[in-house]
Amino acid sequence: MSKLVYRIFCGVLVGVGFCGWSRDLHAAPPIKLNGPLVAGGTVSSNGLQFSPDGSRVLYLADQTTDDVDEIFIVPSTGGTAIKLNGPLVANGDVNFLGFQFSPDGSRVLYLADQETGGVDEIFSVPSAGGEAVKLNGPLVLNGDVSGFGLQFSSDGSRVLYLADQSTDEVDEIFSVPSLGGVAVKLNGPLVANGDVNVNGLQFSPDGNRVLYLADQSIDEVDEIFSVPSAGGVVVRLNGPLVANGDVYFNGLQYSPDGSRVLYLADQTTNGVNELYIVSSVGGAGVKLNGPLVAGGNVSFGGFQFSPDGSRVLYLADQTTDEVNEIFSVPRAGGIPVKLNGPLVSGGDVSFGGFQFSPDGSRVLYRADQTTVGVTELFSVPSIGGVAVKLNGPLVAGGNVFSQQFSPDGSRVLYRADQMIDEAYEIFSVPSAGGVAVRLNGPLVANGAVFANGLQFSPDGSRVLYYAEQEFIGVNELYLVPSVGGTPVKLNGPLVAGGDVSSGGLQFSADGSLVLYNADQDTDGVFELYTRIVKQTWNGGSGSWNTGSNWQHGYAPDDVMQITVGTAADAILSGTTNQLVNELTIGGGGAGVTSIITLQAGSSITTIHGLTLKAGGVIRGDGQINSTFNSANLGSLRAGAGEQLLVNTPALTNSGRIEAIGTVNALAEVEISGTVTNTAGVGVISSRSGILRFNSGLTNPGGLTFSSGFNEVFGDITNTGVISVTGGAHTTFNDDVIQNGTLQVSKAGNTTSVAVFLGSFSGSGGSTGGGDIFFEGDVLPGNSPGRAEFDGSVGFGPASLLVMELAGTQPGINYDQLAALGDLGLGGALELRLLDGYTPRGGEIYDLLDWGSLNGQFQRIDLPPLAEGLSWNTTTLYSTGAISVIPEPSLLALVALVGMGMLGRRAKLI
């Protein structure tokens, strides 16, 4: 992330003045994995792979001798690369096809003309290095092991391979123990010119059987067979074929539990492909597709089992000839359900562009369903229902080209020229429909995101993509949150003419590393790199900046998702201004506390937010610049003499925020954005502390001051509990709306005090018997209402008590304020009339109640009354009431009437 981008981010997040980040010197660069290359040497992008546990990387390179490819293994975060293959015959090479780890990562399988030039054979070698064992049996003259179809069984105990081992140019399949031993031919006797097809060759999920396709019985008539993986009786699975019928080589597959096999064949009618399912050990097959229209066929692209194997998805022009539609059917057979919506005339569901969600509940498909020639993306329940269009509006000429579900199925990633015709970009959208978000950064003119390497991280939180984003013709590698955000570039600076290869891009199994191949340092010389994109704290107390405290041995940087989830105290020194991609603290389980300690002057800034889980603590004397990704379940904590600054647009606290200082060294917590303190679980506490809520606090939870002198800044809306106890003196400097509980405690000679300098309003008074002082505006009730304080209340000289009148019912139509202790008056009293209310003569308003009274208001502001009426305040300091009475001139008239003078006056008139 450039400093310019950081400043923009920082300015948007927290405002100018809180920035000051410079890149940490310990940031992790891309790690070059391969050993030094011979002149002309390069690392191949073919076959690059992490070990199953992600600790090592397997690669092919002419590292030692130019033009002689060999296989190497290296720790995935750097170290010594070990050559795995045995010594090669002159002109020998390791083939780029077929090399792979065993499922447990303990061995590596590779294909090479290691012993005889031009004769490829298979070898197995310990992944830590050691003697390579040849697995195939003796080959016939000119025989060879195919590079296709090589595979370990699921438990790694056996290897399956295809070879013309017995007869030249006649491919057959063999199974052999992965540590070496006797290779067993699995296929049955082949008809003259018969062959085993490389397509569809596979172990069953449990490794006990092998599925293969061969013209075993009739030349050029492919059929499917099943056989025990250690050898045994071969069983033909397909039913009898019509004359010239065939089992199609594409799509042959086991069900997830291995009990069934799915295949496509023109079994009943020549040239009409239909879909069948059969027991994997043989038996009668069941046709799955519905009746086909004349000329109709089941497509050979993309038919598949649901993840649980209960349903099958297929594409066919079943209803209308040459109009492909998508259907779902129970695997046991039944009535297929058409999933796509009604197609526009000339519309079609795209070949190969459909798939089940990981839980099997939904299906993705692409179709020109709405506008002919415009391919869009749809999601539909897998048992049928309303299809929802997922992509955003497409520009003229725009189309959706590819798609994939996130690992949990909640989101869909797709590639489209949605915004600019022929400018291919990537988008993410909820899988049941919603707003599609563009993930890639702005593209250079004519730039594009490519389909190669496009993938979700294993946890689905991020997306890896490959694009010419910054420079046309220069392909680079980027990572971005799957819900949208700021992409970060993973590759290092490229030499002039350098490029990242599209091959081999991948995450490690835990998502912490990304593997890529690039001519990053020397033009035309491709080398192998990993980039750390995710790290966890190793546990215990130590420096944030020390690499050994982190999972992969490097301090965090702006690319990484960082988790401190173990029992830990990660300490940032005062010189550390750290930028990370995303930060999670806590969540390590019951009793586990995960702490980040900020020393004075240190800071952490995140690009994509902070998640503070249960047991997570941020404490100390620095600052956090981040959005919060979810409710704060942990703690924000400042100690004596510390100032913890949290720059965030908003924070929901479902944990603790603490400022715990001493009389001589206050603690301070400052939060720039709005704070909501969650009811029932959110606790904010201060002892000899300062709390600054710069954008205000909404408090349905608990706000507690338990000792010492405390200052609170920022407007507070309280519907929960504010507690001032233990003799604490707390000053609220800004406005408080009090509609909850305000407890200011008194016990014996220990009296707690709350001082309100801003306005104080709301229906809630106080409990606890402590002292309350008002120095600003006081508006008791909620237009209007009664506020009762069970301790002593004092009004300072600058205070203004506003009492609202809308009728004559106390606490209902007009405001009342009651102090059960001493009521000390000062400042001003203002009466306001509400809702057009007009007081009438004789009405009395009992405004104030007290246990004892001292002082008077320095000013009383009264609203005008109707002609002939006036306010009587003479009883305000004796009964707390004011009333409306006739004006003195009318009293005089009454006196005249009593003397009989008014009558005489009338007569005179």
JSON list of C-alpha atoms in Angstrom, two decimals, residues 61 70 123 129 131 134-135 206 271 366 439 441 516 571 576 612 669 684 715 754 800 859 861:
[
{"chain": "A", "resi": 61, "resn": "ALA", "atom": "CA", "xyz": [13.16, -26.45, -12.77]},
{"chain": "A", "resi": 70, "resn": "GLU", "atom": "CA", "xyz": [14.37, -31.83, -12.25]},
{"chain": "A", "resi": 123, "resn": "PHE", "atom": "CA", "xyz": [9.17, -43.07, -9.35]},
{"chain": "A", "resi": 129, "resn": "GLY", "atom": "CA", "xyz": [14.54, -36.62, 0.24]},
{"chain": "A", "resi": 131, "resn": "GLU", "atom": "CA", "xyz": [16.12, -42.98, -2.51]},
{"chain": "A", "resi": 134, "resn": "LYS", "atom": "CA", "xyz": [10.74, -47.08, -9.60]},
{"chain": "A", "resi": 135, "resn": "LEU", "atom": "CA", "xyz": [7.11, -48.17, -9.46]},
{"chain": "A", "resi": 206, "resn": "ASP", "atom": "CA", "xyz": [-12.06, -44.92, -0.52]},
{"chain": "A", "resi": 271, "resn": "GLY", "atom": "CA", "xyz": [-26.12, -40.71, -31.67]},
{"chain": "A", "resi": 366, "resn": "ARG", "atom": "CA", "xyz": [-24.97, -18.89, -16.98]},
{"chain": "A", "resi": 439, "resn": "LEU", "atom": "CA", "xyz": [-13.38, -6.51, -6.38]},
{"chain": "A", "resi": 441, "resn": "GLY", "atom": "CA", "xyz": [-8.92, -2.05, -8.48]},
{"chain": "A", "resi": 516, "resn": "TYR", "atom": "CA", "xyz": [3.40, -17.72, -7.58]},
{"chain": "A", "resi": 571, "resn": "ILE", "atom": "CA", "xyz": [4.00, -5.63, 22.53]},
{"chain": "A", "resi": 576, "resn": "THR", "atom": "CA", "xyz": [6.16, 1.01, 15.61]},
{"chain": "A", "resi": 612, "resn": "LEU", "atom": "CA", "xyz": [-12.07, -8.04, 18.83]},
{"chain": "A", "resi": 669, "resn": "VAL", "atom": "CA", "xyz": [-9.53, 6.26, 26.40]},
{"chain": "A", "resi": 684, "resn": "ILE", "atom": "CA", "xyz": [-17.56, 0.93, 30.11]},
{"chain": "A", "resi": 715, "resn": "ASP", "atom": "CA", "xyz": [-22.81, 13.46, 24.11]},
{"chain": "A", "resi": 754, "resn": "ALA", "atom": "CA", "xyz": [-21.90, 13.74, 39.28]},
{"chain": "A", "resi": 800, "resn": "LEU", "atom": "CA", "xyz": [-30.81, 26.92, 32.98]},
{"chain": "A", "resi": 859, "resn": "ARG", "atom": "CA", "xyz": [-33.53, 34.89, 36.70]},
{"chain": "A", "resi": 861, "resn": "ASP", "atom": "CA", "xyz": [-38.14, 33.70, 32.22]}
]
